[in-house]
Short mmCIF file of C-alpha atoms and ligand atoms in Angstrom, two decimals:
data_model
loop_
_atom_site.label_atom_id
_atom_site.label_comp_id
_atom_site.label_asym_id
_atom_site.label_seq_id
_atom_site.Cartn_x
_atom_site.Cartn_y
_atom_site.Cartn_z
CA MET A 1 -108.15 -39.65 50.95
CA LYS A 2 -105.33 -37.18 50.95
CA ALA A 3 -105.41 -34.15 48.62
CA TYR A 4 -103.16 -31.57 47.04
CA ARG A 5 -104.63 -28.37 48.91
CA PHE A 6 -103.55 -25.22 47.47
CA PRO A 7 -103.13 -21.23 49.42
CA GLU A 8 -105.91 -19.76 51.40
CA GLY A 9 -106.78 -17.12 48.20
CA PHE A 10 -104.26 -18.65 45.99
CA ASN A 11 -105.58 -17.39 41.95
CA TRP A 12 -107.31 -19.96 39.36
CA GLY A 13 -107.37 -18.23 35.92
CA THR A 14 -107.41 -19.03 32.43
CA ALA A 15 -105.64 -17.04 29.60
CA THR A 16 -106.21 -16.11 26.10
CA ALA A 17 -104.67 -13.52 24.17
CA SER A 18 -105.52 -11.28 21.49
CA TYR A 19 -104.52 -12.68 17.15
CA GLN A 20 -104.96 -15.80 18.83
CA ILE A 21 -108.53 -15.33 19.36
CA GLU A 22 -110.46 -12.15 18.19
CA GLY A 23 -109.83 -12.26 14.39
CA GLY A 24 -109.84 -8.93 12.64
CA LYS A 25 -113.23 -7.39 12.72
CA GLY A 26 -114.26 -4.03 14.53
CA GLY A 27 -112.32 -1.50 13.05
CA ARG A 28 -108.66 -4.13 13.93
CA ALA A 29 -105.82 -2.32 11.66
CA PRO A 30 -102.81 -5.09 10.59
CA CYS A 31 -100.09 -6.07 12.72
CA ILE A 32 -96.71 -8.01 11.91
CA TRP A 33 -99.17 -11.45 12.35
CA ASP A 34 -101.34 -10.57 9.72
CA ALA A 35 -98.61 -9.61 6.93
CA PHE A 36 -96.14 -12.72 8.03
CA CYS A 37 -99.31 -15.02 7.59
CA LYS A 38 -99.30 -13.62 4.52
CA THR A 39 -96.15 -14.31 3.45
CA GLU A 40 -95.47 -17.77 1.57
CA GLY A 41 -94.44 -20.40 4.28
CA ARG A 42 -94.19 -18.90 7.62
CA VAL A 43 -97.78 -20.36 8.94
CA VAL A 44 -98.55 -24.17 8.63
CA ASN A 45 -101.71 -24.31 6.13
CA GLY A 46 -100.86 -20.61 5.71
CA ASP A 47 -103.43 -20.15 8.34
CA ASN A 48 -104.06 -16.25 9.32
CA GLY A 49 -105.83 -14.72 12.37
CA ASP A 50 -108.44 -12.98 10.32
CA LEU A 51 -111.21 -14.63 11.90
CA ALA A 52 -109.33 -16.91 14.34
CA CYS A 53 -112.65 -17.82 17.01
CA ASP A 54 -114.23 -14.63 16.21
CA HIS A 55 -113.95 -13.84 19.83
CA PHE A 56 -114.73 -10.17 18.51
CA THR A 57 -118.23 -10.97 17.94
CA LEU A 58 -118.58 -14.08 20.60
CA TYR A 59 -116.82 -12.73 23.45
CA LYS A 60 -120.45 -12.52 25.68
CA GLU A 61 -120.48 -16.25 24.46
CA ASP A 62 -117.38 -16.86 25.86
CA VAL A 63 -117.63 -15.43 28.99
CA LYS A 64 -120.73 -17.38 29.71
CA ILE A 65 -118.91 -20.64 29.31
CA MET A 66 -116.05 -18.83 31.60
CA LYS A 67 -118.86 -18.02 34.44
CA ASP A 68 -120.73 -20.82 33.52
CA MET A 69 -117.34 -22.77 34.84
CA GLY A 70 -117.27 -20.72 38.14
CA LEU A 71 -113.93 -18.87 36.45
CA LYS A 72 -112.66 -16.43 38.72
CA ASN A 73 -109.59 -14.70 36.25
CA TYR A 74 -109.33 -14.20 33.40
CA ARG A 75 -106.15 -13.11 31.17
CA LEU A 76 -106.57 -11.20 28.11
CA SER A 77 -104.49 -9.35 25.93
CA ILE A 78 -105.15 -5.82 24.20
CA ALA A 79 -104.59 -5.51 20.73
CA MET A 80 -102.42 -2.24 20.01
CA PRO A 81 -103.73 -2.62 16.26
CA ARG A 82 -107.31 -1.66 17.49
CA ILE A 83 -106.30 0.95 20.04
CA PHE A 84 -103.64 2.42 17.49
CA PRO A 85 -104.55 1.40 14.45
CA GLY A 86 -101.35 3.46 12.87
CA GLY A 87 -99.42 2.64 15.27
CA GLN A 88 -99.71 6.38 17.04
CA GLY A 89 -102.72 8.04 18.44
CA PRO A 90 -105.51 9.49 18.78
CA ALA A 91 -107.31 6.14 20.62
CA ASN A 92 -109.53 4.31 17.92
CA GLU A 93 -113.33 4.89 20.11
CA GLU A 94 -114.28 1.42 18.05
CA GLY A 95 -111.38 -1.07 19.67
CA ILE A 96 -111.75 1.37 23.24
CA ALA A 97 -115.69 0.30 22.98
CA PHE A 98 -114.98 -3.26 22.25
CA TYR A 99 -112.37 -3.96 25.39
CA ASN A 100 -114.59 -1.89 27.86
CA GLY A 101 -117.68 -4.13 26.37
CA LEU A 102 -115.39 -7.20 27.13
CA ILE A 103 -114.17 -6.05 30.42
CA ASP A 104 -117.34 -5.13 31.58
CA CYS A 105 -118.73 -8.45 30.46
CA LEU A 106 -116.46 -10.46 32.37
CA LEU A 107 -116.87 -7.89 35.51
CA ASP A 108 -120.63 -9.01 35.56
CA ALA A 109 -119.80 -12.40 35.60
CA GLY A 110 -117.55 -11.86 38.50
CA ILE A 111 -114.85 -12.35 37.04
CA THR A 112 -111.31 -10.89 37.10
CA PRO A 113 -109.11 -9.85 34.20
CA CYS A 114 -105.99 -9.16 34.27
CA VAL A 115 -104.39 -7.69 31.09
CA THR A 116 -101.36 -8.11 28.93
CA LEU A 117 -100.77 -5.06 27.07
CA TYR A 118 -98.22 -6.59 24.40
CA HIS A 119 -99.07 -9.94 23.49
CA TRP A 120 -96.77 -9.98 19.84
CA ASP A 121 -98.99 -8.01 17.50
CA LEU A 122 -97.69 -4.82 16.85
CA PRO A 123 -99.36 -2.42 14.30
CA LEU A 124 -97.54 -3.51 10.76
CA GLU A 125 -97.36 0.56 10.17
CA LEU A 126 -94.58 0.48 12.96
CA GLU A 127 -92.75 -2.08 11.63
CA MET A 128 -92.84 -0.76 7.96
CA GLU A 129 -92.02 2.45 8.56
CA HIS A 130 -89.40 2.09 11.56
CA GLY A 131 -88.25 -1.28 11.82
CA GLY A 132 -90.99 -2.43 14.70
CA TRP A 133 -88.84 -3.29 17.83
CA GLN A 134 -84.99 -2.29 16.35
CA ASN A 135 -85.90 1.25 16.52
CA TYR A 136 -86.68 3.56 20.14
CA ILE A 137 -89.46 5.09 17.97
CA THR A 138 -91.63 1.61 18.91
CA VAL A 139 -91.11 2.27 22.93
CA GLU A 140 -92.84 5.65 22.55
CA ARG A 141 -95.73 5.10 20.70
CA PHE A 142 -95.83 1.83 22.78
CA LEU A 143 -95.68 3.91 25.98
CA GLU A 144 -98.28 6.16 24.38
CA TYR A 145 -100.59 2.99 23.75
CA ALA A 146 -100.01 2.19 27.04
CA GLU A 147 -101.42 4.96 29.18
CA VAL A 148 -104.30 4.90 26.74
CA CYS A 149 -104.86 1.88 28.26
CA PHE A 150 -104.21 2.76 31.87
CA GLU A 151 -106.43 5.65 31.52
CA ARG A 152 -109.90 4.24 29.70
CA PHE A 153 -109.81 0.90 31.26
CA GLY A 154 -107.45 1.46 34.20
CA ASP A 155 -111.01 2.30 36.97
CA ARG A 156 -111.79 -1.56 36.02
CA VAL A 157 -108.52 -3.13 35.35
CA LYS A 158 -106.24 -3.85 38.05
CA SER A 159 -103.33 -6.14 36.97
CA TRP A 160 -101.75 -5.66 34.57
CA LEU A 161 -98.56 -7.41 31.82
CA THR A 162 -97.02 -4.86 30.06
CA PHE A 163 -95.75 -7.83 27.78
CA ASN A 164 -95.65 -11.42 27.43
CA GLU A 165 -92.76 -13.31 26.33
CA PRO A 166 -90.41 -10.42 25.32
CA TRP A 167 -87.71 -14.24 24.70
CA CYS A 168 -90.52 -15.15 21.71
CA ALA A 169 -90.85 -11.60 20.23
CA ALA A 170 -86.82 -10.76 20.44
CA VAL A 171 -85.66 -14.62 19.24
CA LEU A 172 -88.01 -15.73 17.01
CA GLY A 173 -89.03 -12.63 15.21
CA TYR A 174 -85.83 -10.95 14.95
CA GLY A 175 -82.88 -13.73 15.27
CA ASN A 176 -84.64 -17.02 13.36
CA GLY A 177 -87.56 -15.18 11.94
CA GLU A 178 -89.65 -18.24 13.53
CA MET A 179 -92.10 -15.55 14.58
CA ALA A 180 -93.49 -12.40 13.29
CA PRO A 181 -92.06 -10.42 11.76
CA GLY A 182 -89.33 -12.82 10.64
CA CYS A 183 -86.14 -10.49 10.32
CA THR A 184 -83.46 -13.07 10.93
CA SER A 185 -79.69 -11.53 12.70
CA SER A 186 -76.83 -14.13 12.45
CA ASP A 187 -74.35 -12.21 15.05
CA ALA A 188 -77.67 -11.67 17.63
CA VAL A 189 -77.35 -8.16 17.51
CA LYS A 190 -81.28 -7.12 16.47
CA VAL A 191 -82.14 -9.60 18.78
CA TYR A 192 -80.67 -8.25 21.50
CA ARG A 193 -81.95 -5.01 20.81
CA ALA A 194 -85.13 -6.01 20.40
CA GLY A 195 -85.27 -7.30 23.84
CA HIS A 196 -83.36 -3.96 25.05
CA HIS A 197 -86.18 -2.11 23.57
CA MET A 198 -89.36 -4.04 25.29
CA LEU A 199 -87.26 -3.97 28.94
CA LEU A 200 -87.20 -0.19 28.15
CA GLY A 201 -90.73 -0.47 26.81
CA HIS A 202 -91.44 -1.79 30.11
CA ALA A 203 -89.78 -0.15 32.90
CA ARG A 204 -90.98 3.34 31.32
CA ALA A 205 -94.78 1.74 31.03
CA VAL A 206 -94.79 0.35 34.50
CA GLU A 207 -93.02 4.22 35.82
CA ILE A 208 -95.89 5.88 34.01
CA TYR A 209 -98.55 3.35 35.68
CA ARG A 210 -96.99 3.77 38.76
CA LYS A 211 -96.36 7.71 38.47
CA LYS A 212 -99.80 8.61 36.64
CA PHE A 213 -102.50 5.74 37.91
CA ARG A 214 -101.48 3.46 40.71
CA THR A 215 -102.77 5.81 43.79
CA ALA A 216 -106.23 6.53 41.97
CA GLN A 217 -106.58 3.27 40.45
CA ASN A 218 -104.55 0.90 43.33
CA GLY A 219 -103.70 -1.80 40.65
CA VAL A 220 -100.27 -4.18 39.95
CA ILE A 221 -98.21 -4.40 37.17
CA GLY A 222 -95.74 -6.89 35.88
CA VAL A 223 -93.59 -8.52 32.65
CA THR A 224 -94.49 -12.08 31.97
CA LEU A 225 -91.72 -14.27 30.90
CA ASN A 226 -91.50 -17.77 29.07
CA CYS A 227 -88.52 -20.13 30.36
CA ASN A 228 -88.09 -24.41 30.18
CA TRP A 229 -86.22 -25.66 33.10
CA THR A 230 -83.21 -27.33 31.51
CA GLU A 231 -81.52 -29.62 33.41
CA PRO A 232 -77.72 -31.10 32.83
CA LYS A 233 -77.58 -34.09 31.18
CA PRO A 234 -76.07 -36.86 32.77
CA SER A 235 -72.90 -38.34 31.78
CA ASP A 236 -70.97 -40.48 33.58
CA ASP A 237 -67.80 -38.50 33.04
CA PRO A 238 -67.05 -35.87 36.09
CA GLU A 239 -65.61 -33.09 33.60
CA THR A 240 -68.34 -33.54 31.03
CA ALA A 241 -71.15 -34.00 34.10
CA LYS A 242 -69.97 -30.45 35.04
CA LEU A 243 -69.85 -28.46 32.10
CA ASN A 244 -73.30 -29.69 31.64
CA ALA A 245 -74.49 -28.05 34.79
CA GLU A 246 -72.92 -25.03 33.88
CA ALA A 247 -74.88 -25.53 30.94
CA ALA A 248 -77.93 -25.72 32.54
CA GLU A 249 -77.54 -23.07 34.91
CA ARG A 250 -76.24 -20.54 31.88
CA SER A 251 -78.97 -21.46 29.61
CA VAL A 252 -81.57 -20.51 32.43
CA LEU A 253 -79.58 -17.55 33.11
CA TRP A 254 -79.41 -16.60 29.24
CA ASN A 255 -83.16 -17.24 28.26
CA LEU A 256 -85.15 -16.08 31.59
CA GLY A 257 -81.93 -14.20 33.20
CA TRP A 258 -81.67 -11.91 30.55
CA PHE A 259 -85.39 -10.27 31.32
CA ALA A 260 -85.67 -10.94 35.03
CA ASP A 261 -82.03 -10.03 36.13
CA PRO A 262 -82.46 -6.25 34.88
CA VAL A 263 -86.29 -5.79 36.24
CA TYR A 264 -84.85 -7.56 39.67
CA LYS A 265 -81.18 -6.90 40.00
CA GLY A 266 -81.09 -3.61 37.02
CA ASP A 267 -78.25 -5.30 34.63
CA TYR A 268 -78.47 -8.24 32.30
CA PRO A 269 -76.52 -11.44 33.88
CA GLU A 270 -72.91 -11.46 34.03
CA VAL A 271 -72.29 -14.15 32.43
CA MET A 272 -74.37 -12.21 28.82
CA ARG A 273 -72.22 -9.18 29.17
CA ASN A 274 -69.10 -11.54 28.87
CA ARG A 275 -70.35 -13.66 26.25
CA CYS A 276 -72.02 -10.95 24.15
CA GLY A 277 -69.59 -8.44 24.76
CA ASP A 278 -70.30 -5.16 22.51
CA ARG A 279 -73.37 -6.74 20.74
CA LEU A 280 -75.52 -6.85 24.11
CA PRO A 281 -76.77 -3.05 24.78
CA GLU A 282 -75.99 -1.86 27.58
CA PHE A 283 -78.43 0.42 30.29
CA THR A 284 -77.62 3.54 31.62
CA ALA A 285 -77.54 4.25 35.40
CA ASP A 286 -80.80 5.70 35.05
CA GLU A 287 -82.42 2.64 33.29
CA LYS A 288 -81.27 0.46 35.37
CA ALA A 289 -82.57 2.22 38.32
CA LEU A 290 -85.52 2.55 36.69
CA LEU A 291 -85.66 -1.26 35.69
CA LYS A 292 -85.14 -2.79 39.14
CA GLY A 293 -87.90 -2.45 41.54
CA SER A 294 -90.21 -2.63 38.04
CA SER A 295 -92.36 -5.71 38.67
CA ASP A 296 -94.99 -5.77 41.19
CA PHE A 297 -94.90 -10.09 40.52
CA PHE A 298 -92.84 -12.14 38.48
CA GLY A 299 -95.28 -13.77 35.74
CA LEU A 300 -93.54 -16.56 34.12
CA ASN A 301 -95.01 -18.78 31.28
CA HIS A 302 -93.77 -22.34 31.54
CA TYR A 303 -94.39 -26.16 29.14
CA SER A 304 -91.26 -27.86 29.21
CA THR A 305 -88.23 -29.15 30.16
CA ASP A 306 -85.03 -29.51 28.45
CA TYR A 307 -80.95 -31.41 28.77
CA ALA A 308 -78.89 -29.22 28.74
CA GLU A 309 -74.91 -29.96 27.22
CA ASP A 310 -71.90 -27.74 27.19
CA ASP A 311 -71.64 -26.64 23.16
CA SER A 312 -69.01 -24.50 22.60
CA GLY A 313 -69.31 -25.45 18.62
CA PRO A 314 -71.56 -23.03 16.33
CA GLY A 315 -74.93 -22.23 17.85
CA HIS A 316 -77.71 -24.43 16.39
CA TYR A 317 -81.49 -24.35 16.82
CA VAL A 318 -83.52 -27.37 15.49
CA SER A 319 -86.68 -25.27 15.09
CA HIS A 320 -90.15 -27.49 14.38
CA TRP A 321 -89.29 -26.23 10.76
CA GLY A 322 -85.99 -28.77 10.46
CA THR A 323 -84.15 -25.67 10.49
CA VAL A 324 -80.66 -25.39 11.65
CA ASN A 325 -79.12 -21.46 12.54
CA THR A 326 -75.84 -21.45 13.85
CA GLY A 327 -73.97 -18.56 15.63
CA GLY A 328 -75.81 -16.24 16.77
CA PHE A 329 -78.12 -16.27 20.19
CA TRP A 330 -77.46 -19.71 20.78
CA GLY A 331 -74.21 -19.62 19.80
CA ASP A 332 -73.58 -17.16 22.67
CA MET A 333 -75.21 -19.17 24.82
CA ALA A 334 -73.06 -22.19 23.81
CA VAL A 335 -75.69 -24.85 25.33
CA ARG A 336 -76.78 -27.73 23.45
CA GLY A 337 -80.65 -28.95 23.84
CA SER A 338 -82.12 -32.51 23.96
CA THR A 339 -84.63 -34.74 25.55
CA ASP A 340 -84.50 -38.03 27.05
CA PRO A 341 -86.37 -40.69 25.14
CA SER A 342 -88.43 -41.87 28.70
CA TRP A 343 -90.05 -38.28 28.15
CA ALA A 344 -93.40 -38.16 26.96
CA LYS A 345 -93.91 -35.52 24.76
CA THR A 346 -97.01 -33.24 23.84
CA ASP A 347 -98.77 -32.27 20.28
CA MET A 348 -95.95 -29.92 20.38
CA GLY A 349 -92.89 -32.28 20.25
CA TRP A 350 -92.60 -30.71 23.74
CA PRO A 351 -91.90 -33.42 27.01
CA ILE A 352 -93.43 -33.40 29.46
CA VAL A 353 -91.42 -32.82 32.77
CA PRO A 354 -94.03 -32.36 35.62
CA TRP A 355 -90.70 -32.07 38.20
CA GLY A 356 -88.47 -29.16 35.96
CA PHE A 357 -91.78 -26.65 36.68
CA ARG A 358 -90.92 -27.35 40.52
CA LYS A 359 -87.18 -27.13 40.02
CA LEU A 360 -87.70 -23.50 37.93
CA LEU A 361 -90.35 -22.03 40.13
CA LEU A 362 -87.35 -23.18 43.06
CA TRP A 363 -85.24 -21.23 41.06
CA ILE A 364 -87.29 -18.13 40.64
CA GLN A 365 -87.26 -18.10 44.48
CA ALA A 366 -84.33 -18.61 44.77
CA ARG A 367 -82.67 -16.32 42.66
CA TYR A 368 -85.24 -13.18 43.23
CA SER A 369 -87.58 -13.48 45.91
CA PRO A 370 -90.32 -11.94 44.02
CA GLU A 371 -92.06 -9.81 46.65
CA GLY A 372 -95.09 -10.09 44.92
CA GLY A 373 -94.63 -13.75 44.25
CA ILE A 374 -94.95 -15.90 41.43
CA GLN A 375 -97.65 -15.41 39.26
CA VAL A 376 -97.88 -18.50 36.70
CA THR A 377 -99.37 -16.84 33.96
CA GLU A 378 -99.32 -19.54 31.29
CA ASN A 379 -99.03 -23.54 31.52
CA GLY A 380 -100.78 -25.72 29.32
CA ALA A 381 -100.56 -29.15 26.82
CA ALA A 382 -101.41 -29.15 23.16
CA VAL A 383 -103.52 -32.63 22.18
CA ASN A 384 -103.81 -33.76 19.02
CA GLU A 385 -107.39 -33.38 18.55
CA PRO A 386 -108.79 -34.17 15.06
CA THR A 387 -112.33 -34.64 16.34
CA VAL A 388 -114.38 -32.67 18.62
CA ASP A 389 -115.66 -36.43 19.91
CA LEU A 390 -111.90 -36.76 20.98
CA ALA A 391 -111.74 -33.09 21.97
CA VAL A 392 -113.94 -33.47 24.77
CA ASP A 393 -112.36 -36.67 26.17
CA ASP A 394 -109.28 -34.95 26.21
CA LYS A 395 -108.01 -37.42 29.32
CA ALA A 396 -104.02 -36.47 27.73
CA ARG A 397 -104.47 -32.59 28.71
CA ILE A 398 -105.89 -33.46 32.66
CA VAL A 399 -102.88 -36.09 32.95
CA TYR A 400 -100.32 -33.37 32.03
CA TYR A 401 -102.12 -30.40 34.43
CA GLU A 402 -102.37 -32.98 36.63
CA GLY A 403 -98.70 -33.98 36.79
CA TYR A 404 -98.09 -29.47 36.50
CA LEU A 405 -100.08 -28.75 39.27
CA LYS A 406 -98.97 -31.45 41.42
CA GLU A 407 -95.23 -29.92 41.50
CA MET A 408 -96.39 -26.44 41.34
CA HIS A 409 -97.50 -28.00 44.70
CA ALA A 410 -94.67 -29.24 45.87
CA ALA A 411 -93.09 -25.77 44.93
CA ILE A 412 -95.46 -23.88 47.30
CA GLN A 413 -94.35 -26.38 49.79
CA LEU A 414 -90.67 -26.14 49.71
CA GLY A 415 -90.96 -22.41 49.46
CA ALA A 416 -92.16 -20.62 46.23
CA ASP A 417 -94.21 -17.87 46.72
CA VAL A 418 -96.72 -19.10 44.09
CA ARG A 419 -99.72 -17.17 44.07
CA ALA A 420 -101.83 -17.24 40.70
CA TYR A 421 -101.89 -19.77 38.21
CA TYR A 422 -103.42 -19.00 34.47
CA ALA A 423 -104.25 -22.39 32.16
CA TRP A 424 -103.66 -22.10 28.72
CA SER A 425 -105.42 -21.88 27.01
CA PHE A 426 -109.38 -20.81 27.60
CA MET A 427 -110.01 -22.23 24.37
CA ASP A 428 -108.21 -23.69 21.16
CA ASN A 429 -106.57 -20.73 18.99
CA PHE A 430 -104.28 -19.60 16.18
CA GLU A 431 -100.87 -21.50 17.77
CA TRP A 432 -98.65 -19.04 15.95
CA ALA A 433 -96.66 -20.35 13.25
CA TYR A 434 -99.04 -23.63 13.42
CA GLY A 435 -101.46 -21.91 12.85
CA TYR A 436 -104.35 -23.71 13.95
CA SER A 437 -103.17 -27.45 13.84
CA LYS A 438 -102.47 -27.38 17.54
CA ARG A 439 -104.89 -27.33 20.02
CA PHE A 440 -104.37 -26.40 23.54
CA GLY A 441 -107.96 -25.24 24.54
CA LEU A 442 -110.25 -26.13 27.68
CA VAL A 443 -112.95 -25.04 25.55
CA HIS A 444 -112.87 -26.98 21.55
CA VAL A 445 -113.20 -24.60 18.88
CA ASP A 446 -114.98 -25.82 15.40
CA TYR A 447 -113.60 -23.07 12.79
CA ASN A 448 -115.78 -23.57 10.21
CA THR A 449 -118.93 -22.70 12.12
CA MET A 450 -117.15 -21.26 15.99
CA LYS A 451 -119.05 -23.59 17.67
CA ARG A 452 -117.53 -23.68 21.14
CA THR A 453 -116.86 -27.81 22.97
CA PRO A 454 -116.00 -27.45 26.74
CA LYS A 455 -113.78 -30.47 26.93
CA SER A 456 -113.33 -33.19 29.99
CA SER A 457 -110.30 -30.71 30.70
CA LEU A 458 -112.45 -27.82 31.45
CA LYS A 459 -114.52 -29.40 34.33
CA TRP A 460 -111.95 -31.18 35.52
CA PHE A 461 -110.14 -28.10 36.02
CA SER A 462 -113.55 -25.63 37.52
CA LYS A 463 -113.29 -28.90 40.05
CA VAL A 464 -109.92 -27.64 41.09
CA LEU A 465 -110.54 -23.76 41.61
CA SER A 466 -113.83 -24.28 42.89
CA THR A 467 -112.22 -26.76 45.92
CA ASN A 468 -108.67 -25.20 45.49
CA THR A 469 -107.74 -28.50 46.08
CA LEU A 470 -105.99 -31.06 43.12
CA GLU A 471 -107.43 -34.65 43.92
CA ARG A 472 -104.80 -37.55 44.65
CA ARG A 473 -104.62 -40.23 42.47
CA LEU A 474 -102.84 -43.27 43.08
CA TRP A 475 -101.11 -42.87 39.74
CA LEU A 476 -99.82 -39.42 40.46
CA ASP A 477 -98.24 -40.69 43.27
CA VAL A 478 -95.63 -43.34 41.12
C1 GBH B 501 -96.40 -18.96 24.45
O1 GBH B 501 -95.61 -19.59 23.73
C2 GBH B 501 -97.27 -17.93 23.94
O2 GBH B 501 -97.43 -16.52 25.06
C3 GBH B 501 -98.57 -18.10 23.46
O3 GBH B 501 -99.31 -16.88 23.01
C4 GBH B 501 -98.57 -19.98 23.05
O4 GBH B 501 -99.84 -19.94 22.57
C5 GBH B 501 -98.34 -20.76 24.27
O5 GBH B 501 -97.28 -20.46 24.74
C6 GBH B 501 -98.32 -21.89 23.40
O6 GBH B 501 -97.09 -21.84 22.52
O7 GBH B 501 -86.22 -24.30 22.86
O8 GBH B 501 -84.95 -22.99 24.09
O9 GBH B 501 -85.89 -22.41 21.85
C7 GBH B 501 -94.57 -20.19 24.69
C8 GBH B 501 -93.90 -20.31 23.30
C9 GBH B 501 -92.57 -22.23 23.97
C10 GBH B 501 -90.86 -20.12 23.70
C11 GBH B 501 -90.90 -23.14 22.79
C12 GBH B 501 -90.10 -20.72 23.36
C13 GBH B 501 -89.15 -23.34 23.01
C14 GBH B 501 -87.60 -22.50 23.86
N1 GBH B 501 -92.16 -21.16 24.01
N2 GBH B 501 -90.31 -22.72 23.55
S1 GBH B 501 -86.05 -23.18 22.70
#
């Protein structure tokens, strides 16, 4: 039987993030998500991250599950409010001790940590005092914090990510308010400013790492960006089809190129600069030089695909809350997204379109030819699992993964230099504005008892990574 074999040395892993799993024990100060959760109507069921999966207490048990499944790589994030509770130094030793324990435990289990510095849990103090990512002061604090992390953990951590999905933090945090800190900006000025500051924070953190730590520590550092693939919405009218093709390309440039172009080419995509005018901040020559080449690899989080249509009307974004936003970020982009009725959907309502993953990987390879290759730092599916018995039998999740891995394999065959893949997520966790209502885990978590139960997808994934091969099933060929 034929099988999809991945390149020698391909890195398989699973991923999580601090706020989504740790809970607040052990001297973690409040972050913007704590405040957001406590604001009525923001998070489904009024859920919050006070306890989450209590990974703070149970991390040894969690690492044991990873070890038993043969996991080789694990992506985690550090909570800045544990290291800088008040938003600035000196470092809180209790927080340092927690991550030392976790990192050592992973290494003892033969698991290589990949560490994200910022996965959205900004110390609340920085938002209250300075307006968070609207203010360059936050960048300075982030850099001090990054340096503490390199200093204290870099002897053992050899793979760093500065930011997770700055798109989400900027657009959803400061544009439509779907995520913390829940700000809105109808002209998108706050969105572009937040993105700009995160890009500068990324580039300067990388500069610090390369200048002060790389020689001694010998690690790699990058940023990870999220993007859906956008496919032109088919149309029989050639003129409309052409406009839709342009809209699809514009959408990828807008959502991914916004961050990837500065990192690989030194500036924002031309289409953005043209359409946004002076609402999009500018980089100085020094900043451009610093940004260009500031990632040792291309980090990508990918989940889904949409159709794109040209839309020059008022910008709109139909969020999962049903709210419609006009103008701003989406108005600038002028792309209307939709789905095909034939596309199956995950429990998030996100279309399952494996071939979109292949197209996006090839698009990234063609535009950026990233030197250190592409690392897929997240991919996965939420499945409706109302009981643990249903969760354990998560065929739908396996089907999602099989489809996406098959297309990742195809992309590699066609020349995409993909070197790593992390499944989101190791375990069920706090799914941001959806609280605990959505489950992405390979491990089921009972939030009343904190009991962990591996799902079928965990066993399936453990086989993929131990054989470096995706088994070919009959249905995979149709
Ligand atoms: C990731 O976010 C997060 O890193 C992770 O913490 C989270 O748990 C996980 O995925 C699952 O949600 O239609 O153009 O507005 C991914 C979030 C998915 C980004 C949906 C924005 C909508 C794009 N994203 N996406 S658009």
